PDB file of C-alpha atoms in Angstrom:
ATOM      1  CA  MET A  11     121.689 -86.753  63.911  1.00 45.00           C
ATOM      2  CA  MET A  12     119.946 -83.547  64.733  1.00 45.00           C
ATOM      3  CA  ARG A  13     122.889 -82.343  66.810  1.00 48.00           C
ATOM      4  CA  LEU A  14     125.343 -83.007  64.070  1.00 40.00           C
ATOM      5  CA  ALA A  15     123.172 -81.055  61.641  1.00 40.00           C
ATOM      6  CA  PHE A  16     122.941 -78.147  64.117  1.00 37.00           C
ATOM      7  CA  LEU A  17     126.754 -78.189  64.413  1.00 36.00           C
ATOM      8  CA  LEU A  18     127.205 -78.291  60.702  1.00 37.00           C
ATOM      9  CA  VAL A  19     124.920 -75.233  60.139  1.00 37.00           C
ATOM     10  CA  LEU A  20     126.688 -73.443  63.144  1.00 37.00           C
ATOM     11  CA  GLY A  21     130.037 -74.209  61.617  1.00 42.00           C
ATOM     12  CA  LEU A  22     128.956 -72.834  58.236  1.00 36.00           C
ATOM     13  CA  MET A  23     127.731 -69.570  59.873  1.00 40.00           C
ATOM     14  CA  MET A  24     131.026 -69.138  61.682  1.00 41.00           C
ATOM     15  CA  ALA A  25     132.919 -69.586  58.538  1.00 39.00           C
ATOM     16  CA  ASP A  26     130.722 -67.017  56.674  1.00 43.00           C
ATOM     17  CA  LEU A  27     131.418 -64.544  59.560  1.00 42.00           C
ATOM     18  CA  ALA A  28     135.125 -65.324  59.538  1.00 41.00           C
ATOM     19  CA  HIS A  29     135.198 -64.185  55.778  1.00 51.00           C
ATOM     20  CA  ALA A  30     132.812 -61.409  55.998  1.00 80.00           C
ATOM     21  CA  GLN A  31     133.763 -57.929  54.572  1.00 86.00           C
ATOM     22  CA  ARG A  32     132.539 -54.446  55.150  1.00 88.00           C
ATOM     23  CA  LEU A  33     132.955 -51.204  53.239  1.00 91.00           C
ATOM     24  CA  VAL A  34     134.207 -48.064  55.157  1.00 90.00           C
ATOM     25  CA  GLY A  35     134.119 -44.974  53.019  1.00 88.00           C
ATOM     26  CA  ALA A  36     133.542 -41.179  52.823  1.00 88.00           C
ATOM     27  CA  MET A  37     133.480 -38.455  50.262  1.00 89.00           C
ATOM     28  CA  SER A  38     135.048 -35.051  49.701  1.00 86.00           C
ATOM     29  CA  GLY A  39     131.842 -33.124  50.631  1.00 83.00           C
ATOM     30  CA  LYS A  40     128.381 -33.616  51.766  1.00 86.00           C
ATOM     31  CA  THR A  41     126.934 -30.476  50.196  1.00 86.00           C
ATOM     32  CA  ILE A  42     127.487 -28.995  46.812  1.00 85.00           C
ATOM     33  CA  SER A  43     126.412 -25.235  46.564  1.00 82.00           C
ATOM     34  CA  ILE A  44     125.202 -23.773  43.265  1.00 77.00           C
ATOM     35  CA  SER A  45     125.605 -20.067  42.736  1.00 73.00           C
ATOM     36  CA  SER A  46     125.249 -17.870  39.537  1.00 68.00           C
ATOM     37  CA  ASN A  47     128.754 -18.794  38.393  1.00 72.00           C
ATOM     38  CA  PHE A  48     128.507 -22.598  38.962  1.00 76.00           C
ATOM     39  CA  SER A  49     130.112 -24.626  36.061  1.00 78.00           C
ATOM     40  CA  GLY A  50     130.205 -28.046  37.519  1.00 82.00           C
ATOM     41  CA  GLU A  51     131.874 -29.838  40.498  1.00 87.00           C
ATOM     42  CA  THR A  52     134.146 -32.873  40.982  1.00 89.00           C
ATOM     43  CA  LEU A  53     133.335 -35.230  43.873  1.00 90.00           C
ATOM     44  CA  THR A  54     135.893 -37.573  45.263  1.00 93.00           C
ATOM     45  CA  LEU A  55     134.591 -40.886  46.921  1.00 93.00           C
ATOM     46  CA  PHE A  56     136.945 -43.218  48.682  1.00 91.00           C
ATOM     47  CA  GLY A  57     136.914 -46.054  51.007  1.00 93.00           C
ATOM     48  CA  ASN A  58     138.473 -49.325  52.192  1.00 93.00           C
ATOM     49  CA  VAL A  59     137.422 -52.908  52.443  1.00 92.00           C
ATOM     50  CA  GLU A  60     137.709 -54.175  55.960  1.00 89.00           C
ATOM     51  CA  PRO A  61     136.864 -57.440  57.953  1.00 87.00           C
ATOM     52  CA  GLU A  62     133.316 -57.351  59.490  1.00 82.00           C
ATOM     53  CA  VAL A  63     133.056 -56.184  63.086  1.00 75.00           C
ATOM     54  CA  GLY A  64     133.659 -59.291  65.348  1.00 69.00           C
ATOM     55  CA  ALA A  65     135.476 -61.187  62.611  1.00 69.00           C
ATOM     56  CA  GLU A  66     138.510 -63.000  63.654  1.00 70.00           C
ATOM     57  CA  GLN A  67     140.953 -62.268  60.936  1.00 72.00           C
ATOM     58  CA  ARG A  68     142.573 -58.782  60.574  1.00 74.00           C
ATOM     59  CA  HIS A  69     142.809 -58.687  56.753  1.00 77.00           C
ATOM     60  CA  VAL A  70     140.446 -59.492  53.979  1.00 83.00           C
ATOM     61  CA  GLU A  71     141.365 -61.480  50.925  1.00 81.00           C
ATOM     62  CA  GLY A  72     140.726 -60.257  47.439  1.00 77.00           C
ATOM     63  CA  PRO A  73     140.552 -59.529  44.615  1.00 89.00           C
ATOM     64  CA  PHE A  74     137.656 -57.376  44.817  1.00 93.00           C
ATOM     65  CA  ASP A  75     135.650 -55.295  42.360  1.00 95.00           C
ATOM     66  CA  ILE A  76     133.536 -52.156  42.975  1.00 95.00           C
ATOM     67  CA  ILE A  77     130.452 -50.758  41.401  1.00 96.00           C
ATOM     68  CA  MET A  78     129.328 -47.357  42.246  1.00 96.00           C
ATOM     69  CA  VAL A  79     125.754 -45.937  41.551  1.00 96.00           C
ATOM     70  CA  ILE A  80     125.135 -42.311  42.089  1.00 95.00           C
ATOM     71  CA  ARG A  81     121.417 -41.506  41.905  1.00 95.00           C
ATOM     72  CA  GLY A  82     119.792 -38.035  41.967  1.00 94.00           C
ATOM     73  CA  PRO A  83     116.319 -37.063  43.173  1.00 93.00           C
ATOM     74  CA  ALA A  84     113.453 -38.883  41.361  1.00 92.00           C
ATOM     75  CA  PHE A  85     110.712 -36.893  39.489  1.00 91.00           C
ATOM     76  CA  ASP A  86     107.973 -37.614  37.053  1.00 89.00           C
ATOM     77  CA  ARG A  87     109.565 -37.488  33.651  1.00 88.00           C
ATOM     78  CA  VAL A  88     107.356 -36.823  30.406  1.00 85.00           C
ATOM     79  CA  ALA A  89     108.660 -38.305  27.072  1.00 83.00           C
ATOM     80  CA  ARG A  90     106.832 -37.001  24.053  1.00 80.00           C
ATOM     81  CA  GLU A  91     107.150 -38.014  20.290  1.00 76.00           C
ATOM     82  CA  LYS A  92     106.965 -35.337  17.567  1.00 71.00           C
ATOM     83  CA  THR A  93     105.488 -36.184  14.285  1.00 71.00           C
ATOM     84  CA  HIS A  94     105.126 -34.118  11.022  1.00 68.00           C
ATOM     85  CA  GLU A  95     101.382 -33.738  10.618  1.00 67.00           C
ATOM     86  CA  TRP A  96      99.705 -31.356   8.008  1.00 67.00           C
ATOM     87  CA  GLY A  97     103.087 -29.456   7.358  1.00 66.00           C
ATOM     88  CA  ILE A  98     103.874 -28.819  11.078  1.00 74.00           C
ATOM     89  CA  TRP A  99     105.631 -30.743  13.822  1.00 68.00           C
ATOM     90  CA  LEU A 100     103.070 -31.870  16.636  1.00 67.00           C
ATOM     91  CA  ASN A 101     103.458 -33.653  19.787  1.00 64.00           C
ATOM     92  CA  THR A 102     101.499 -37.037  19.450  1.00 70.00           C
ATOM     93  CA  ASP A 103     102.175 -40.020  21.673  1.00 76.00           C
ATOM     94  CA  GLN A 104     103.649 -39.498  25.161  1.00 79.00           C
ATOM     95  CA  LEU A 105     104.714 -41.541  28.167  1.00 85.00           C
ATOM     96  CA  VAL A 106     105.093 -40.494  31.835  1.00 88.00           C
ATOM     97  CA  PHE A 107     107.795 -42.249  33.729  1.00 89.00           C
ATOM     98  CA  ARG A 108     106.993 -42.018  37.398  1.00 89.00           C
ATOM     99  CA  ASN A 109     109.811 -41.591  39.945  1.00 89.00           C
ATOM    100  CA  PHE A 110     112.503 -41.473  37.333  1.00 92.00           C
ATOM    101  CA  PRO A 111     115.896 -40.517  38.534  1.00 93.00           C
ATOM    102  CA  SER A 112     116.951 -37.085  37.359  1.00 94.00           C
ATOM    103  CA  TYR A 113     120.657 -38.208  37.538  1.00 95.00           C
ATOM    104  CA  PHE A 114     122.045 -41.674  37.210  1.00 96.00           C
ATOM    105  CA  TRP A 115     125.813 -42.390  36.945  1.00 96.00           C
ATOM    106  CA  VAL A 116     127.699 -45.737  37.250  1.00 96.00           C
ATOM    107  CA  LEU A 117     131.210 -46.090  38.004  1.00 96.00           C
ATOM    108  CA  SER A 118     133.203 -49.412  38.231  1.00 96.00           C
ATOM    109  CA  SER A 119     136.575 -50.750  38.588  1.00 95.00           C
ATOM    110  CA  ASP A 120     136.352 -53.003  35.590  1.00 94.00           C
ATOM    111  CA  LYS A 121     133.945 -53.792  32.745  1.00 95.00           C
ATOM    112  CA  LEU A 122     130.447 -54.607  34.216  1.00 95.00           C
ATOM    113  CA  ASN A 123     130.219 -57.914  32.466  1.00 94.00           C
ATOM    114  CA  ASP A 124     133.667 -58.917  33.806  1.00 94.00           C
ATOM    115  CA  ILE A 125     132.592 -58.107  37.361  1.00 95.00           C
ATOM    116  CA  THR A 126     129.220 -60.053  37.439  1.00 95.00           C
ATOM    117  CA  ASP A 127     126.573 -61.577  35.178  1.00 94.00           C
ATOM    118  CA  GLU A 128     123.919 -59.404  33.374  1.00 93.00           C
ATOM    119  CA  GLU A 129     121.227 -60.913  35.524  1.00 93.00           C
ATOM    120  CA  THR A 130     122.674 -59.475  38.617  1.00 93.00           C
ATOM    121  CA  LEU A 131     123.241 -56.076  36.958  1.00 94.00           C
ATOM    122  CA  ILE A 132     119.613 -55.960  36.015  1.00 92.00           C
ATOM    123  CA  ARG A 133     118.218 -57.287  39.288  1.00 91.00           C
ATOM    124  CA  GLU A 134     120.203 -54.654  41.224  1.00 92.00           C
ATOM    125  CA  GLY A 135     119.385 -51.895  38.861  1.00 91.00           C
ATOM    126  CA  LEU A 136     123.027 -51.135  37.957  1.00 93.00           C
ATOM    127  CA  LEU A 137     122.560 -50.254  34.253  1.00 92.00           C
ATOM    128  CA  PRO A 138     121.348 -46.747  33.081  1.00 92.00           C
ATOM    129  CA  GLU A 139     119.640 -48.207  30.125  1.00 91.00           C
ATOM    130  CA  THR A 140     117.343 -50.204  32.402  1.00 89.00           C
ATOM    131  CA  ARG A 141     116.027 -47.413  34.444  1.00 89.00           C
ATOM    132  CA  PRO A 142     112.939 -46.837  32.334  1.00 87.00           C
ATOM    133  CA  GLN A 143     111.965 -50.501  32.789  1.00 84.00           C
ATOM    134  CA  LEU A 144     111.866 -49.814  36.643  1.00 82.00           C
ATOM    135  CA  ALA A 145     109.665 -46.770  36.478  1.00 82.00           C
ATOM    136  CA  VAL A 146     105.880 -46.873  36.342  1.00 75.00           C
ATOM    137  CA  VAL A 147     104.732 -45.915  32.948  1.00 79.00           C
ATOM    138  CA  GLN A 148     101.442 -44.129  32.021  1.00 76.00           C
ATOM    139  CA  GLY A 149     100.304 -42.937  28.742  1.00 73.00           C
ATOM    140  CA  SER A 150     100.337 -44.101  25.138  1.00 71.00           C
ATOM    141  CA  GLY A 151     103.334 -45.173  23.043  1.00 72.00           C
ATOM    142  CA  ASP A 152     105.939 -47.893  23.018  1.00 79.00           C
ATOM    143  CA  PRO A 153     107.633 -47.983  26.453  1.00 83.00           C
ATOM    144  CA  GLU A 154     110.819 -49.590  25.242  1.00 86.00           C
ATOM    145  CA  LYS A 155     111.074 -47.073  22.347  1.00 85.00           C
ATOM    146  CA  PHE A 156     110.405 -44.022  24.633  1.00 86.00           C
ATOM    147  CA  GLY A 157     112.666 -45.266  27.398  1.00 88.00           C
ATOM    148  CA  THR A 158     115.547 -45.817  25.018  1.00 90.00           C
ATOM    149  CA  GLU A 159     115.096 -42.275  23.718  1.00 89.00           C
ATOM    150  CA  LEU A 160     114.789 -40.822  27.230  1.00 90.00           C
ATOM    151  CA  VAL A 161     118.041 -42.400  28.418  1.00 92.00           C
ATOM    152  CA  ARG A 162     119.762 -41.164  25.079  1.00 93.00           C
ATOM    153  CA  LEU A 163     118.621 -37.570  25.845  1.00 92.00           C
ATOM    154  CA  MET A 164     119.564 -37.644  29.510  1.00 93.00           C
ATOM    155  CA  THR A 165     123.008 -39.058  28.547  1.00 94.00           C
ATOM    156  CA  GLN A 166     123.473 -36.286  26.028  1.00 94.00           C
ATOM    157  CA  LYS A 167     122.867 -33.714  28.804  1.00 93.00           C
ATOM    158  CA  GLY A 168     125.540 -35.512  30.992  1.00 93.00           C
ATOM    159  CA  LEU A 169     122.845 -36.635  33.537  1.00 94.00           C
ATOM    160  CA  PHE A 170     123.200 -40.315  32.715  1.00 95.00           C
ATOM    161  CA  GLY A 171     126.362 -42.225  32.126  1.00 94.00           C
ATOM    162  CA  LEU A 172     128.623 -45.111  32.680  1.00 95.00           C
ATOM    163  CA  ASP A 173     132.409 -45.082  33.324  1.00 94.00           C
ATOM    164  CA  GLU A 174     133.925 -48.675  33.547  1.00 93.00           C
ATOM    165  CA  ARG A 175     137.186 -47.288  34.818  1.00 89.00           C
ATOM    166  CA  GLY A 176     135.803 -44.764  37.189  1.00 93.00           C
ATOM    167  CA  VAL A 177     136.969 -46.677  40.303  1.00 95.00           C
ATOM    168  CA  LEU A 178     140.598 -47.112  41.028  1.00 94.00           C
ATOM    169  CA  PHE A 179     142.080 -49.431  43.562  1.00 93.00           C
ATOM    170  CA  GLN A 180     145.069 -47.867  45.270  1.00 91.00           C
ATOM    171  CA  SER A 181     145.908 -51.150  47.029  1.00 89.00           C
ATOM    172  CA  ASP A 182     144.265 -54.559  47.434  1.00 89.00           C
ATOM    173  CA  THR A 183     141.476 -53.022  49.536  1.00 90.00           C
ATOM    174  CA  LEU A 184     141.765 -49.221  49.189  1.00 92.00           C
ATOM    175  CA  TYR A 185     139.730 -47.684  46.402  1.00 94.00           C
ATOM    176  CA  SER A 186     138.782 -44.119  45.081  1.00 95.00           C
ATOM    177  CA  ALA A 187     136.523 -42.585  42.559  1.00 95.00           C
ATOM    178  CA  ARG A 188     136.099 -39.132  40.921  1.00 93.00           C
ATOM    179  CA  LEU A 189     132.639 -37.952  39.928  1.00 92.00           C
ATOM    180  CA  SER A 190     132.130 -34.946  37.741  1.00 90.00           C
ATOM    181  CA  LEU A 191     128.812 -33.256  38.167  1.00 90.00           C
ATOM    182  CA  PRO A 192     127.763 -31.035  35.220  1.00 89.00           C
ATOM    183  CA  SER A 193     126.620 -27.514  35.525  1.00 87.00           C
ATOM    184  CA  ASN A 194     122.959 -28.560  34.834  1.00 89.00           C
ATOM    185  CA  VAL A 195     123.030 -31.060  37.796  1.00 89.00           C
ATOM    186  CA  PRO A 196     119.557 -31.011  39.438  1.00 89.00           C
ATOM    187  CA  ASN A 197     119.021 -29.771  43.039  1.00 88.00           C
ATOM    188  CA  GLY A 198     118.021 -32.160  45.733  1.00 90.00           C
ATOM    189  CA  SER A 199     119.293 -35.143  47.735  1.00 93.00           C
ATOM    190  CA  PHE A 200     121.626 -37.711  46.027  1.00 95.00           C
ATOM    191  CA  LEU A 201     122.586 -41.166  47.128  1.00 94.00           C
ATOM    192  CA  ALA A 202     125.966 -42.838  46.297  1.00 95.00           C
ATOM    193  CA  TYR A 203     125.569 -46.683  46.498  1.00 96.00           C
ATOM    194  CA  THR A 204     128.798 -48.634  46.544  1.00 95.00           C
ATOM    195  CA  TYR A 205     128.670 -52.453  45.776  1.00 96.00           C
ATOM    196  CA  LEU A 206     131.597 -54.759  46.660  1.00 95.00           C
ATOM    197  CA  PHE A 207     131.903 -57.872  44.379  1.00 95.00           C
ATOM    198  CA  LYS A 208     134.050 -60.869  44.861  1.00 93.00           C
ATOM    199  CA  ASP A 209     133.796 -63.724  42.293  1.00 92.00           C
ATOM    200  CA  GLY A 210     130.850 -62.170  40.695  1.00 93.00           C
ATOM    201  CA  VAL A 211     128.795 -62.058  44.005  1.00 93.00           C
ATOM    202  CA  ILE A 212     127.796 -58.876  46.130  1.00 94.00           C
ATOM    203  CA  VAL A 213     129.586 -59.438  49.457  1.00 92.00           C
ATOM    204  CA  ALA A 214     129.011 -55.918  51.006  1.00 92.00           C
ATOM    205  CA  GLN A 215     127.372 -52.721  50.203  1.00 93.00           C
ATOM    206  CA  LYS A 216     126.820 -49.183  51.694  1.00 94.00           C
ATOM    207  CA  ALA A 217     125.125 -45.949  50.828  1.00 93.00           C
ATOM    208  CA  GLU A 218     126.100 -42.256  51.481  1.00 93.00           C
ATOM    209  CA  ALA A 219     124.038 -39.155  50.961  1.00 93.00           C
ATOM    210  CA  PHE A 220     124.958 -35.739  49.699  1.00 92.00           C
ATOM    211  CA  SER A 221     123.004 -32.773  48.526  1.00 90.00           C
ATOM    212  CA  VAL A 222     123.065 -30.245  45.854  1.00 89.00           C
ATOM    213  CA  ARG A 223     121.329 -26.989  46.413  1.00 84.00           C
ATOM    214  CA  LYS A 224     121.353 -23.399  45.212  1.00 70.00           C
ATOM    215  CA  THR A 225     122.596 -20.577  47.269  1.00 67.00           C
ATOM    216  CA  GLY A 226     122.163 -16.810  47.463  1.00 52.00           C
ATOM    217  CA  PHE A 227     119.759 -15.094  45.216  1.00 49.00           C
ATOM    218  CA  GLU A 228     119.212 -18.286  43.080  1.00 53.00           C
ATOM    219  CA  ARG A 229     118.057 -20.241  46.154  1.00 49.00           C
ATOM    220  CA  PHE A 230     115.493 -17.411  47.102  1.00 48.00           C
ATOM    221  CA  VAL A 231     114.116 -17.329  43.501  1.00 55.00           C
ATOM    222  CA  GLY A 232     113.869 -21.180  43.415  1.00 53.00           C
ATOM    223  CA  MET A 233     112.201 -21.417  46.781  1.00 53.00           C
ATOM    224  CA  ALA A 234     109.794 -18.596  45.932  1.00 51.00           C
ATOM    225  CA  ALA A 235     108.726 -20.259  42.724  1.00 54.00           C
ATOM    226  CA  GLN A 236     107.934 -23.509  44.651  1.00 56.00           C
ATOM    227  CA  GLN A 237     106.414 -22.199  47.765  1.00 57.00           C
ATOM    228  CA  SER A 238     104.421 -19.147  46.441  1.00 62.00           C
ATOM    229  CA  PRO A 239     103.962 -19.846  42.593  1.00 68.00           C
ATOM    230  CA  TRP A 240     101.196 -17.246  42.345  1.00 65.00           C
ATOM    231  CA  ALA A 241     103.026 -14.481  43.929  1.00 67.00           C
ATOM    232  CA  TYR A 242     106.091 -15.424  42.026  1.00 60.00           C
ATOM    233  CA  GLY A 243     104.150 -15.377  38.594  1.00 73.00           C
ATOM    234  CA  ILE A 244     102.615 -12.032  39.335  1.00 76.00           C
ATOM    235  CA  THR A 245     105.821 -10.691  40.361  1.00 69.00           C
ATOM    236  CA  CYS A 246     107.579 -11.796  37.207  1.00 71.00           C
ATOM    237  CA  VAL A 247     104.645 -10.229  35.131  1.00 77.00           C
ATOM    238  CA  LEU A 248     104.967  -6.959  36.880  1.00 74.00           C
ATOM    239  CA  LEU A 249     108.747  -6.997  36.440  1.00 74.00           C
ATOM    240  CA  ALA A 250     108.373  -7.624  32.720  1.00 79.00           C
ATOM    241  CA  VAL A 251     105.772  -4.889  32.290  1.00 75.00           C
ATOM    242  CA  PHE A 252     108.081  -2.397  34.215  1.00 70.00           C
ATOM    243  CA  THR A 253     111.190  -3.481  32.314  1.00 76.00           C
ATOM    244  CA  GLY A 254     109.272  -2.926  28.888  1.00 74.00           C
ATOM    245  CA  TRP A 255     108.112   0.466  30.095  1.00 71.00           C
ATOM    246  CA  LEU A 256     111.448   1.475  31.138  1.00 66.00           C
ATOM    247  CA  GLY A 257     113.062   0.448  27.965  1.00 70.00           C
ATOM    248  CA  GLY A 258     110.475   2.398  26.129  1.00 69.00           C
ATOM    249  CA  VAL A 259     111.237   5.474  28.130  1.00 66.00           C
ATOM    250  CA  VAL A 260     115.057   5.182  27.670  1.00 66.00           C
ATOM    251  CA  PHE A 261     114.906   4.521  23.863  1.00 69.00           C
ATOM    252  CA  ARG A 262     112.324   7.168  23.158  1.00 67.00           C
ATOM    253  CA  ARG A 263     114.937   9.755  24.435  1.00 58.00           C
TER     254      ARG A 263
END
């Protein structure tokens, strides 16, 4: 009896291996450079669904669906509420969302609810509106209200978004996607997660990294502000004083 059960489990494992898939992909660039005339960038991501290494079959059987999540570096984000007090607008309640992504875009080959159920989307963190719920919150105020407004503001800036037709299948297994990065895209390391779905279940996934960084004089100024804030601040003050004095001399004449 034990031997029969062992053979049954082994057979199921071999069947899973025979139908396993993997994602093989790449992107058009690993580094995006920001200069003084940077106005945005379009990144192309593409890949193919292939049999797992060691599998017997040479082809995989679909249909498949793809969901891509591009996530930027995480920072602490402060959300404040302004209220009208004594005739002026004041910041009252505020919340701090710890490790909140500075960029979060979702691309998919179909409507998310047609690809999988909402429970899977929430569990895997595939919805932009659920990102505040995954962050550590500190402060006073309603987390749901502040989180909704934070996502709305990030969406207005083009840093959060959802494109349910952003992934195109060129064949049964070959797919591609185009990601438009805005001019205000944050600097740092980004991760592009690709999830392969079949019959509503994740059957494979992969992650690729790329970076966005300033170049030239902008990079020098940014590094100086981070590495030597006191020297950077004093230099800015002296430069402002000198500019004001020079302007006074020029216009006096």
